[in-house]
Short mmCIF file of C-alpha atoms in Angstrom, two decimals:
data_model
loop_
_atom_site.label_atom_id
_atom_site.label_comp_id
_atom_site.label_asym_id
_atom_site.label_seq_id
_atom_site.Cartn_x
_atom_site.Cartn_y
_atom_site.Cartn_z
CA MET A 1 -12.36 -4.69 -21.56
CA ALA A 2 -11.11 -7.50 -19.36
CA ALA A 3 -7.47 -6.43 -19.35
CA SER A 4 -8.13 -2.87 -18.30
CA MET A 5 -10.71 -3.89 -15.72
CA ALA A 6 -7.99 -5.93 -14.03
CA CYS A 7 -5.92 -2.82 -13.40
CA GLN A 8 -8.68 -0.40 -12.41
CA ALA A 9 -8.34 -1.06 -8.69
CA ALA A 10 -4.64 -0.29 -8.90
CA VAL A 11 -5.34 2.89 -10.84
CA ARG A 12 -7.90 4.05 -8.29
CA GLY A 13 -5.31 3.55 -5.61
CA LEU A 14 -2.86 5.69 -7.53
CA ARG A 15 -5.27 8.61 -7.90
CA ALA A 16 -4.44 9.92 -4.45
CA ALA A 17 -0.78 8.97 -4.68
CA SER A 18 -0.24 10.72 -8.00
CA THR A 19 -1.92 13.94 -6.90
CA LYS A 20 0.67 16.61 -6.17
CA GLN A 21 0.30 18.63 -3.01
CA LEU A 22 1.31 22.27 -2.83
CA LEU A 23 2.94 23.70 0.28
CA VAL A 24 3.62 27.38 0.94
CA SER A 25 6.84 28.08 2.83
CA GLN A 26 8.46 31.49 3.24
CA ASN A 27 6.29 32.92 0.47
CA GLN A 28 7.53 30.33 -2.03
CA LEU A 29 5.44 27.65 -3.68
CA SER A 30 7.00 24.19 -3.67
CA ARG A 31 5.73 20.90 -5.05
CA VAL A 32 5.89 17.76 -2.93
CA SER A 33 5.59 14.33 -4.52
CA PRO A 34 4.32 11.57 -2.22
CA ARG A 35 6.35 8.36 -2.37
CA ARG A 36 5.10 4.77 -2.54
CA TRP A 37 2.85 3.51 0.22
CA LEU A 38 4.68 2.31 3.31
CA ASN A 39 4.39 -1.44 3.90
CA LEU A 40 4.94 -2.89 7.37
CA GLN A 41 4.86 -6.49 8.50
CA GLU A 42 2.36 -7.49 11.21
CA TYR A 43 5.01 -7.71 13.93
CA GLN A 44 6.27 -4.20 13.08
CA SER A 45 2.79 -2.72 13.52
CA LYS A 46 2.39 -4.62 16.78
CA LYS A 47 5.71 -3.24 18.02
CA LEU A 48 4.60 0.34 17.29
CA MET A 49 1.41 -0.30 19.23
CA GLN A 50 3.29 -1.91 22.10
CA ASP A 51 5.61 1.10 22.30
CA SER A 52 2.55 3.33 22.73
CA GLY A 53 1.16 1.30 25.63
CA VAL A 54 -1.46 -0.52 23.55
CA ILE A 55 -2.06 -4.06 24.81
CA VAL A 56 -1.13 -6.71 22.26
CA GLN A 57 -0.25 -10.39 22.55
CA ARG A 58 3.24 -11.12 23.84
CA PHE A 59 5.40 -12.05 20.86
CA PHE A 60 8.89 -12.66 19.53
CA VAL A 61 10.27 -12.57 15.98
CA ALA A 62 12.49 -15.29 14.57
CA ASP A 63 14.56 -15.71 11.38
CA THR A 64 15.54 -19.35 11.96
CA ALA A 65 13.81 -22.49 13.21
CA SER A 66 16.07 -22.61 16.28
CA GLU A 67 15.21 -18.99 17.16
CA ALA A 68 11.51 -19.80 16.80
CA LEU A 69 11.85 -22.79 19.13
CA GLU A 70 13.70 -20.71 21.71
CA ALA A 71 11.06 -17.96 21.45
CA ALA A 72 8.26 -20.49 22.05
CA LYS A 73 9.99 -21.70 25.21
CA ARG A 74 10.55 -18.14 26.46
CA LEU A 75 6.88 -17.26 26.07
CA LYS A 76 5.82 -19.92 28.63
CA ALA A 77 2.30 -19.65 27.23
CA LYS A 78 -0.54 -22.17 27.45
CA GLU A 79 -0.91 -21.99 23.69
CA ILE A 80 1.32 -20.52 20.98
CA VAL A 81 0.47 -19.11 17.57
CA LEU A 82 3.11 -19.19 14.82
CA LYS A 83 2.56 -16.77 11.95
CA ALA A 84 4.49 -16.47 8.69
CA GLN A 85 5.29 -12.80 8.09
CA ILE A 86 4.39 -11.68 4.58
CA LEU A 87 2.43 -8.63 3.44
CA ALA A 88 -0.32 -10.60 1.68
CA GLY A 89 -3.58 -11.60 3.35
CA GLY A 90 -5.12 -15.06 3.58
CA ARG A 91 -2.06 -16.58 5.27
CA GLY A 92 -4.09 -19.06 7.30
CA LYS A 93 -5.33 -20.80 4.16
CA GLY A 94 -2.06 -20.52 2.26
CA VAL A 95 0.22 -23.35 1.13
CA PHE A 96 4.04 -23.56 1.29
CA ASP A 97 6.14 -25.13 -1.42
CA SER A 98 7.63 -27.22 1.42
CA GLY A 99 4.26 -29.01 1.55
CA LEU A 100 3.12 -27.36 4.78
CA LYS A 101 -0.46 -26.13 4.67
CA GLY A 102 -1.32 -22.86 6.41
CA GLY A 103 0.81 -19.86 7.27
CA VAL A 104 -0.75 -19.65 10.75
CA HIS A 105 -0.51 -22.53 13.23
CA LEU A 106 -1.68 -23.02 16.81
CA THR A 107 0.00 -25.42 19.21
CA LYS A 108 0.25 -26.12 22.94
CA ASP A 109 3.62 -27.85 22.51
CA PRO A 110 6.57 -25.43 22.20
CA ALA A 111 8.72 -28.23 20.74
CA VAL A 112 6.51 -28.34 17.62
CA VAL A 113 7.21 -24.66 16.82
CA GLY A 114 10.75 -25.36 15.63
CA ASP A 115 9.61 -28.02 13.15
CA LEU A 116 6.79 -25.83 11.83
CA ALA A 117 9.08 -22.80 11.47
CA GLY A 118 11.58 -24.98 9.59
CA LYS A 119 8.88 -25.69 6.99
CA MET A 120 8.02 -21.97 6.71
CA LEU A 121 11.32 -20.10 6.70
CA GLY A 122 13.03 -20.02 3.32
CA PHE A 123 9.98 -21.44 1.56
CA ASN A 124 7.38 -19.71 -0.62
CA LEU A 125 3.89 -19.21 0.79
CA THR A 126 1.08 -18.92 -1.76
CA THR A 127 -2.22 -17.30 -0.78
CA LYS A 128 -5.12 -15.77 -2.68
CA GLN A 129 -3.30 -12.42 -2.56
CA THR A 130 0.21 -13.48 -3.62
CA PRO A 131 1.64 -14.11 -7.10
CA LYS A 132 1.25 -17.66 -8.39
CA GLU A 133 4.75 -18.58 -7.28
CA GLY A 134 4.06 -17.26 -3.78
CA VAL A 135 6.26 -15.13 -1.53
CA LYS A 136 9.36 -16.34 0.30
CA VAL A 137 8.98 -16.26 4.09
CA LYS A 138 12.03 -14.78 5.81
CA THR A 139 10.55 -14.10 9.24
CA VAL A 140 8.00 -15.70 11.55
CA MET A 141 6.20 -14.28 14.58
CA VAL A 142 5.90 -16.50 17.64
CA ALA A 143 3.13 -15.15 19.87
CA GLU A 144 1.05 -16.03 22.87
CA ALA A 145 -2.33 -17.36 21.76
CA LEU A 146 -5.18 -15.85 23.74
CA ASP A 147 -8.81 -16.93 23.80
CA ILE A 148 -11.25 -14.30 22.59
CA SER A 149 -14.64 -14.28 24.26
CA ARG A 150 -15.90 -11.33 22.20
CA GLU A 151 -14.68 -9.43 19.13
CA THR A 152 -15.26 -5.76 18.27
CA TYR A 153 -14.07 -3.41 15.55
CA PHE A 154 -12.35 -0.07 16.14
CA ALA A 155 -10.59 2.40 13.85
CA ILE A 156 -9.31 5.95 13.77
CA LEU A 157 -9.05 7.51 10.33
CA MET A 158 -8.94 10.83 8.56
CA ASP A 159 -12.34 11.93 7.25
CA ARG A 160 -12.55 14.72 4.66
CA SER A 161 -16.18 15.45 5.52
CA CYS A 162 -15.16 16.19 9.12
CA ASN A 163 -11.87 17.89 8.23
CA GLY A 164 -9.99 15.71 10.67
CA PRO A 165 -9.77 12.37 12.50
CA VAL A 166 -12.81 10.27 13.32
CA MET A 167 -13.30 7.20 15.53
CA VAL A 168 -15.39 4.42 14.03
CA GLY A 169 -16.43 1.36 15.99
CA SER A 170 -18.78 -1.60 16.00
CA PRO A 171 -19.60 -4.37 18.50
CA GLN A 172 -19.49 -6.70 15.46
CA GLY A 173 -15.74 -7.29 15.01
CA GLY A 174 -13.57 -9.96 13.45
CA VAL A 175 -15.56 -9.71 10.19
CA ASP A 176 -15.63 -7.51 7.11
CA ILE A 177 -16.71 -4.10 8.44
CA GLU A 178 -18.12 -3.11 5.02
CA GLU A 179 -20.56 -6.01 5.32
CA VAL A 180 -21.61 -4.85 8.79
CA ALA A 181 -22.16 -1.32 7.47
CA ALA A 182 -24.27 -2.63 4.60
CA THR A 183 -26.43 -5.08 6.54
CA THR A 184 -26.64 -3.55 10.03
CA PRO A 185 -25.65 0.13 9.77
CA GLU A 186 -27.13 0.78 13.22
CA LEU A 187 -24.15 -1.15 14.64
CA ILE A 188 -21.64 1.37 13.28
CA PHE A 189 -20.78 4.16 15.73
CA LYS A 190 -18.84 7.31 14.93
CA GLU A 191 -17.17 9.99 17.05
CA VAL A 192 -15.59 13.10 15.50
CA ILE A 193 -12.31 14.04 17.21
CA ASP A 194 -11.41 17.68 17.77
CA ILE A 195 -7.79 17.86 16.58
CA PHE A 196 -6.98 20.44 19.25
CA GLU A 197 -8.67 18.63 22.16
CA GLY A 198 -7.91 15.05 21.19
CA VAL A 199 -10.08 12.17 22.39
CA ARG A 200 -12.06 13.29 25.44
CA ASP A 201 -12.79 10.89 28.31
CA ASP A 202 -16.53 11.03 27.65
CA GLN A 203 -15.96 10.18 23.97
CA ALA A 204 -13.68 7.24 24.77
CA LEU A 205 -16.11 5.88 27.37
CA ARG A 206 -19.09 6.33 25.04
CA MET A 207 -17.30 4.46 22.26
CA ALA A 208 -16.27 1.70 24.68
CA ALA A 209 -19.91 1.33 25.80
CA ASN A 210 -21.09 1.27 22.16
CA LEU A 211 -18.58 -1.50 21.49
CA GLY A 212 -20.28 -3.51 24.23
CA PHE A 213 -17.64 -3.39 26.95
CA LYS A 214 -19.16 -3.48 30.42
CA GLY A 215 -18.06 -2.87 33.99
CA PRO A 216 -14.28 -2.50 34.50
CA LEU A 217 -13.73 -3.46 30.84
CA GLU A 218 -15.42 -0.24 29.72
CA ARG A 219 -12.74 1.90 31.38
CA GLN A 220 -10.02 -0.45 30.15
CA ALA A 221 -11.30 -0.21 26.56
CA ALA A 222 -11.55 3.58 26.83
CA ASP A 223 -7.92 3.70 27.94
CA GLN A 224 -6.87 1.60 24.94
CA ILE A 225 -8.84 3.88 22.62
CA LYS A 226 -6.98 6.93 23.93
CA ARG A 227 -3.63 5.16 23.58
CA LEU A 228 -4.49 4.22 19.98
CA TYR A 229 -5.19 7.88 19.26
CA ASP A 230 -1.83 8.81 20.79
CA LEU A 231 -0.23 6.31 18.39
CA PHE A 232 -2.25 7.75 15.49
CA LEU A 233 -0.75 11.19 16.14
CA LYS A 234 2.74 10.03 17.06
CA VAL A 235 3.41 8.15 13.81
CA ASP A 236 1.47 10.51 11.46
CA ALA A 237 -1.01 7.78 10.61
CA THR A 238 -3.92 8.26 8.22
CA GLN A 239 -5.62 5.16 9.63
CA VAL A 240 -5.26 2.82 12.62
CA GLU A 241 -7.66 -0.10 12.24
CA VAL A 242 -7.99 -2.78 14.94
CA ASN A 243 -10.02 -5.82 13.95
CA PRO A 244 -10.60 -7.43 16.31
CA LEU A 245 -10.30 -5.34 19.43
CA GLY A 246 -11.08 -8.32 21.61
CA GLU A 247 -12.15 -9.22 25.10
CA THR A 248 -10.55 -12.27 26.75
CA PRO A 249 -12.22 -14.63 29.27
CA GLU A 250 -9.71 -13.34 31.85
CA GLY A 251 -11.15 -9.83 31.50
CA GLN A 252 -8.54 -8.11 29.36
CA VAL A 253 -9.00 -5.84 26.33
CA VAL A 254 -6.44 -6.77 23.66
CA CYS A 255 -5.68 -5.46 20.16
CA PHE A 256 -5.36 -8.76 18.30
CA ASP A 257 -4.79 -7.52 14.77
CA ALA A 258 -4.13 -4.06 13.41
CA LYS A 259 -3.50 -2.25 10.18
CA ILE A 260 -1.73 1.10 10.17
CA ASN A 261 -1.60 3.43 7.17
CA PHE A 262 0.84 6.31 7.19
CA ASP A 263 0.98 9.77 5.65
CA ASP A 264 3.89 9.34 3.23
CA ASN A 265 4.47 13.09 3.19
CA ALA A 266 5.51 12.83 6.85
CA GLU A 267 8.56 10.72 6.03
CA PHE A 268 10.90 13.61 6.88
CA ARG A 269 9.83 13.44 10.54
CA GLN A 270 9.08 9.71 10.75
CA LYS A 271 12.47 8.40 9.65
CA ALA A 272 12.50 5.54 12.17
CA VAL A 273 9.09 4.31 10.98
CA PHE A 274 9.90 4.61 7.28
CA ALA A 275 13.19 2.80 7.82
CA LEU A 276 11.02 -0.25 8.57
CA ASP A 277 9.56 -0.19 5.04
CA ASP A 278 9.60 -3.73 3.65
CA THR A 279 10.08 -3.63 -0.13
CA ALA A 280 11.16 -7.26 -0.46
CA GLU A 281 7.72 -8.34 -1.67
CA SER A 282 7.16 -5.39 -3.98
CA ASP A 283 7.71 -5.47 -7.72
CA PRO A 284 11.39 -4.42 -8.14
CA LEU A 285 10.38 -2.07 -10.96
CA GLU A 286 7.73 -0.45 -8.74
CA THR A 287 10.31 0.04 -5.99
CA GLU A 288 12.86 1.49 -8.40
CA ALA A 289 10.24 3.82 -9.92
CA ALA A 290 9.37 5.14 -6.46
CA LYS A 291 12.96 6.35 -6.00
CA TYR A 292 12.30 8.85 -8.81
CA ASP A 293 8.75 9.80 -7.72
CA LEU A 294 7.26 7.69 -10.50
CA LYS A 295 4.24 5.42 -10.07
CA TYR A 296 4.62 2.05 -11.80
CA ILE A 297 2.07 -0.78 -12.05
CA GLY A 298 2.90 -4.02 -13.86
CA LEU A 299 0.22 -5.79 -15.92
CA ASP A 300 0.24 -8.89 -18.13
CA GLY A 301 0.05 -7.49 -21.69
CA ASN A 302 2.68 -6.30 -24.21
CA ILE A 303 2.04 -2.54 -24.71
CA ALA A 304 3.67 -0.25 -22.15
CA CYS A 305 1.72 2.88 -21.22
CA PHE A 306 3.57 6.07 -20.31
CA VAL A 307 1.14 8.68 -18.93
CA ASN A 308 0.75 11.61 -16.55
CA GLY A 309 -2.22 11.04 -14.28
CA ALA A 310 -4.20 8.03 -13.03
CA GLY A 311 -7.25 9.03 -15.08
CA LEU A 312 -5.21 9.03 -18.29
CA ALA A 313 -3.71 5.69 -17.27
CA MET A 314 -7.15 4.11 -16.96
CA ALA A 315 -8.36 5.64 -20.23
CA THR A 316 -5.21 4.52 -22.04
CA CYS A 317 -5.52 0.95 -20.77
CA ASP A 318 -9.20 0.87 -21.76
CA ILE A 319 -8.68 2.10 -25.30
CA ILE A 320 -5.74 -0.23 -25.92
CA ASP A 321 -7.99 -3.09 -24.87
CA LEU A 322 -10.80 -1.73 -27.07
CA HIS A 323 -8.55 -2.02 -30.13
CA GLY A 324 -7.48 -5.57 -29.32
CA GLY A 325 -4.24 -4.85 -27.46
CA ARG A 326 -3.19 -5.58 -23.89
CA PRO A 327 -1.36 -3.17 -21.52
CA ALA A 328 1.95 -4.55 -20.21
CA ASN A 329 2.26 -1.90 -17.53
CA PHE A 330 1.72 1.77 -16.98
CA LEU A 331 3.97 4.40 -15.57
CA ASP A 332 2.56 7.65 -14.21
CA LEU A 333 4.86 10.68 -14.38
CA GLY A 334 2.64 12.94 -12.31
CA GLY A 335 2.95 16.71 -12.63
CA GLY A 336 6.38 18.04 -11.65
CA VAL A 337 8.36 16.01 -14.17
CA LYS A 338 11.99 16.49 -15.22
CA GLU A 339 13.86 15.20 -18.28
CA ASN A 340 15.78 12.71 -16.18
CA GLN A 341 12.53 11.17 -14.94
CA VAL A 342 11.43 10.61 -18.54
CA TYR A 343 14.72 8.84 -19.23
CA VAL A 344 14.33 6.65 -16.13
CA ALA A 345 10.72 5.92 -17.08
CA PHE A 346 11.77 4.54 -20.47
CA LYS A 347 14.51 2.50 -18.82
CA LEU A 348 11.95 0.93 -16.47
CA LEU A 349 9.37 0.28 -19.18
CA THR A 350 11.87 -1.43 -21.48
CA ALA A 351 13.19 -3.56 -18.59
CA ASP A 352 9.97 -5.57 -18.82
CA PRO A 353 10.66 -8.39 -21.35
CA LYS A 354 6.95 -8.55 -22.24
CA VAL A 355 6.98 -5.03 -23.72
CA GLU A 356 6.71 -5.05 -27.54
CA ALA A 357 5.61 -1.43 -27.99
CA ILE A 358 5.40 1.77 -25.95
CA LEU A 359 2.50 4.22 -26.04
CA VAL A 360 3.16 7.69 -24.61
CA ASN A 361 -0.01 9.61 -23.74
CA ILE A 362 0.72 12.98 -22.13
CA PHE A 363 -1.67 15.84 -21.50
CA GLY A 364 0.48 18.85 -20.64
CA GLY A 365 -1.25 21.04 -18.08
CA ILE A 366 1.36 21.49 -15.39
CA VAL A 367 3.72 19.36 -17.48
CA ASN A 368 5.64 21.12 -20.26
CA CYS A 369 5.38 18.90 -23.34
CA ALA A 370 8.79 20.09 -24.56
CA ILE A 371 10.42 18.61 -21.46
CA ILE A 372 8.72 15.30 -22.24
CA ALA A 373 9.85 15.44 -25.87
CA ASN A 374 13.47 16.15 -24.90
CA GLY A 375 13.38 13.29 -22.41
CA ILE A 376 11.92 10.94 -25.02
CA THR A 377 14.57 11.73 -27.63
CA LYS A 378 17.38 11.38 -25.08
CA ALA A 379 16.02 8.03 -23.91
CA CYS A 380 15.59 6.71 -27.45
CA ARG A 381 19.19 7.56 -28.36
CA GLU A 382 20.93 6.46 -25.17
CA LEU A 383 18.89 3.32 -24.59
CA GLU A 384 18.89 2.41 -28.30
CA LEU A 385 15.16 1.72 -28.15
CA LYS A 386 14.31 -1.46 -30.05
CA VAL A 387 10.49 -1.50 -29.79
CA PRO A 388 7.97 0.69 -31.68
CA LEU A 389 7.17 4.00 -29.97
CA VAL A 390 3.88 5.87 -30.43
CA VAL A 391 3.58 9.35 -28.93
CA ARG A 392 0.51 11.48 -28.35
CA LEU A 393 1.15 14.90 -26.77
CA GLU A 394 -1.35 17.66 -26.04
CA GLY A 395 -1.31 20.82 -23.96
CA THR A 396 1.42 23.20 -22.79
CA ASN A 397 4.11 23.95 -25.39
CA VAL A 398 2.91 21.08 -27.56
CA GLN A 399 4.00 22.64 -30.88
CA GLU A 400 7.58 22.95 -29.68
CA ALA A 401 7.41 19.35 -28.43
CA LYS A 402 6.17 18.09 -31.80
CA ARG A 403 8.97 19.98 -33.55
CA ILE A 404 11.56 18.35 -31.28
CA LEU A 405 10.22 14.89 -32.07
CA ALA A 406 9.90 15.56 -35.81
CA GLU A 407 13.46 16.90 -36.15
CA SER A 408 15.01 14.17 -34.00
CA GLY A 409 15.36 11.76 -36.92
CA LEU A 410 14.21 8.95 -34.61
CA PRO A 411 11.60 6.31 -35.58
CA ILE A 412 8.85 7.84 -33.44
CA THR A 413 5.24 7.52 -34.58
CA SER A 414 3.13 10.58 -33.76
CA ALA A 415 -0.59 10.27 -33.03
CA THR A 416 -3.30 12.91 -33.34
CA ASP A 417 -5.40 11.66 -30.41
CA LEU A 418 -5.64 8.77 -27.96
CA ASP A 419 -7.76 6.61 -30.25
CA ASP A 420 -5.25 7.09 -33.07
CA ALA A 421 -2.37 6.32 -30.69
CA ALA A 422 -3.91 3.06 -29.46
CA LYS A 423 -4.63 1.90 -33.02
CA LYS A 424 -1.04 2.60 -34.08
CA ALA A 425 0.46 0.86 -31.06
CA VAL A 426 -1.62 -2.28 -31.62
CA ALA A 427 -0.87 -2.19 -35.36
CA ALA A 428 2.88 -1.84 -34.71
CA ILE A 429 2.89 -5.12 -32.79
CA ALA A 430 0.82 -6.85 -35.47
CA LYS A 431 3.47 -5.95 -38.09
CA LYS A 432 6.29 -7.55 -36.11
#
């Protein structure tokens, strides 16, 4: 099941995103659909930290080579680091289609920064996490390069088992924290935060000591920990991870690299943060789907999967693969679906030129199958669907849904179960 295995990580990520949360307000039950995950560039996260009093490297952002050169001169630093700003990891080992190797460069000569930026900006950078063609670099960060005498790891995240935020730290920073936890678990330290009290002085100092900061640096690190928690609350974060939280030879505690995850349901009160969302590197279909509270993941096959729920998505991909087919994408409707969303879903699925058939697999619990059926028939007529369509519906109001499909006069193939649906979808392509 190689094809479906390739998408399982994406499906796992969607499990939380596709879960609907219920809020009670003025004795009425309303359904809230989380939107796509917020993506920020490195410099944007650093700016949020800086605004909260967290110590980061001095930096400027540039969109042109001349701006980068001017920024390097303004820094007046002993050494400068130039970083291409894309959302993918592995930038340091990436390659530009300009011929330049590496998306991260160190130099002591400010004059070199302009030339390097000229070979980054407007060119595609390919790393182990980008598409084959790479990602176009539109912005670079010009920052002061600081020596790090010691690296530690620190994070604040929400922990279900503690019903609130938790601090996690390790004196072993700058490396994969999962590896540290697996090989030397005694070097992982945890402090549960009382949401009403916040981070107490004794907790911050204890964590700083566990991270290995000594003397005046212990108090300095504790202060940074408290400021990071203030940021965590201020921006409605679900995680603030600093790796490394470093110590410089000059005796300064600096947050050198950070990752911030946000609670997407807090968008209504974090408008300034969400306005920073960078969708330029996202799949355009994924971005468009998010506008309608749909979850879209593109794959490399030719059978589109239209489902409601991440579990069904994974099962549908697996069984298509089992019968010799390959999923082209899947689109998760979630629970609170409307006819218009079904129409938009079909429009998105058929926009993929690889799609040669569509398999609809809906289990109607919260979803009313009749709504799905009406949306399907409307989409088929208005979009003049040209590819085979196989539909499997089960659950709420399914008999009415099947009647709607049967009386539509449209070339829709019904399936009795998921296995039958996958067989028919694969067979439909084989006949073409």
